[in-house]
Each structure stands twice: as C-alpha cells, then as structure tokens.
C-alpha positions as a printed NumPy array, in Angstrom:
array([[-150.245,   47.648, -141.085],
       [-150.707,   50.887, -139.449],
       [-152.126,   53.45 , -141.608],
       [-150.978,   57.084, -141.252],
       [-153.398,   59.932, -142.172],
       [-151.968,   63.312, -143.079],
       [-153.784,   66.279, -141.555],
       [-155.982,   68.103, -144.14 ],
       [-154.217,   70.767, -145.926],
       [-155.6  ,   74.165, -147.126],
       [-155.838,   74.876, -150.924],
       [-153.199,   77.468, -150.309],
       [-150.931,   74.618, -149.041],
       [-151.788,   72.332, -151.586],
       [-151.067,   74.627, -154.314],
       [-147.309,   74.619, -153.291],
       [-147.062,   70.894, -153.868],
       [-145.763,   68.927, -156.859],
       [-147.578,   65.923, -156.323],
       [-151.123,   65.025, -155.018],
       [-153.08 ,   62.338, -153.719],
       [-156.431,   62.002, -155.362],
       [-158.071,   63.432, -152.327],
       [-155.853,   66.366, -152.164],
       [-156.424,   67.023, -156.02 ],
       [-160.146,   66.708, -155.42 ],
       [-160.007,   69.248, -152.713],
       [-157.921,   71.648, -154.691],
       [-160.104,   71.328, -157.785],
       [-163.42 ,   71.077, -155.906],
       [-164.216,   67.839, -157.63 ],
       [-165.672,   64.552, -156.676],
       [-162.638,   62.357, -155.731],
       [-164.313,   59.425, -157.706],
       [-164.049,   61.276, -160.946],
       [-160.358,   61.776, -160.284],
       [-159.852,   58.138, -159.409],
       [-161.893,   56.837, -162.529],
       [-159.574,   59.207, -164.905],
       [-156.502,   57.62 , -163.155],
       [-157.576,   53.947, -163.315],
       [-158.79 ,   54.494, -167.052],
       [-155.593,   56.175, -168.044],
       [-156.958,   59.562, -168.893],
       [-154.955,   60.992, -165.807],
       [-151.56 ,   59.941, -165.554],
       [-150.825,   58.769, -162.007],
       [-148.511,   56.623, -159.966],
       [-150.64 ,   53.49 , -159.031],
       [-149.371,   50.453, -157.021],
       [-151.591,   47.621, -156.241],
       [-154.806,   49.44 , -157.268],
       [-153.955,   52.204, -154.989],
       [-153.306,   55.664, -156.448],
       [-150.009,   56.903, -154.912],
       [-149.652,   60.222, -156.462],
       [-150.535,   62.513, -159.26 ],
       [-148.001,   64.96 , -160.534],
       [-148.906,   68.777, -160.877],
       [-147.893,   68.535, -164.626],
       [-150.151,   65.635, -165.258],
       [-153.043,   67.065, -163.35 ],
       [-152.729,   70.2  , -165.575],
       [-152.435,   68.195, -168.741],
       [-155.786,   66.306, -167.747],
       [-157.463,   69.637, -166.972],
       [-156.544,   71.015, -170.268],
       [-157.83 ,   67.843, -172.235],
       [-161.2  ,   68.245, -170.468],
       [-161.872,   71.47 , -172.068]])
C-alpha cells in the first residue's frame, strides 16, 4: 500500500479546514500529537477512527474538547 503524505500546511491554512488529522490539530494548537491521540482513543475527543487509526477530527469536536479541558 502506497502512503501519500500531505505537505505540511501553515496554521493560517489549517484554520480554514472543517476537519483535521491529529498532526494538523497538534500543529494548530501547539500541542503534543500524543495528547490528542490519547484523548481520541479514550473517547474524550470525538474522532473518526478506523482500524486503530485516527482518520479525522471535526472542528466542532475539537472546540468542544478544548472547552471541556478548561
């Protein structure tokens, strides 16, 4: 299986998206990607997960997660 990597996007570009990969969200929030992955796998951060891979996280779910962390 060939893996295609998206080029790294700037925070300004990321702000325009409706969904994020864990890596993109970590970049945008300046957080450790493992913190985001752990929250998704533990159910604290709603995410689309397929075969133990986090596919995407919606902007709305990321905002809810951030609000709950306060």
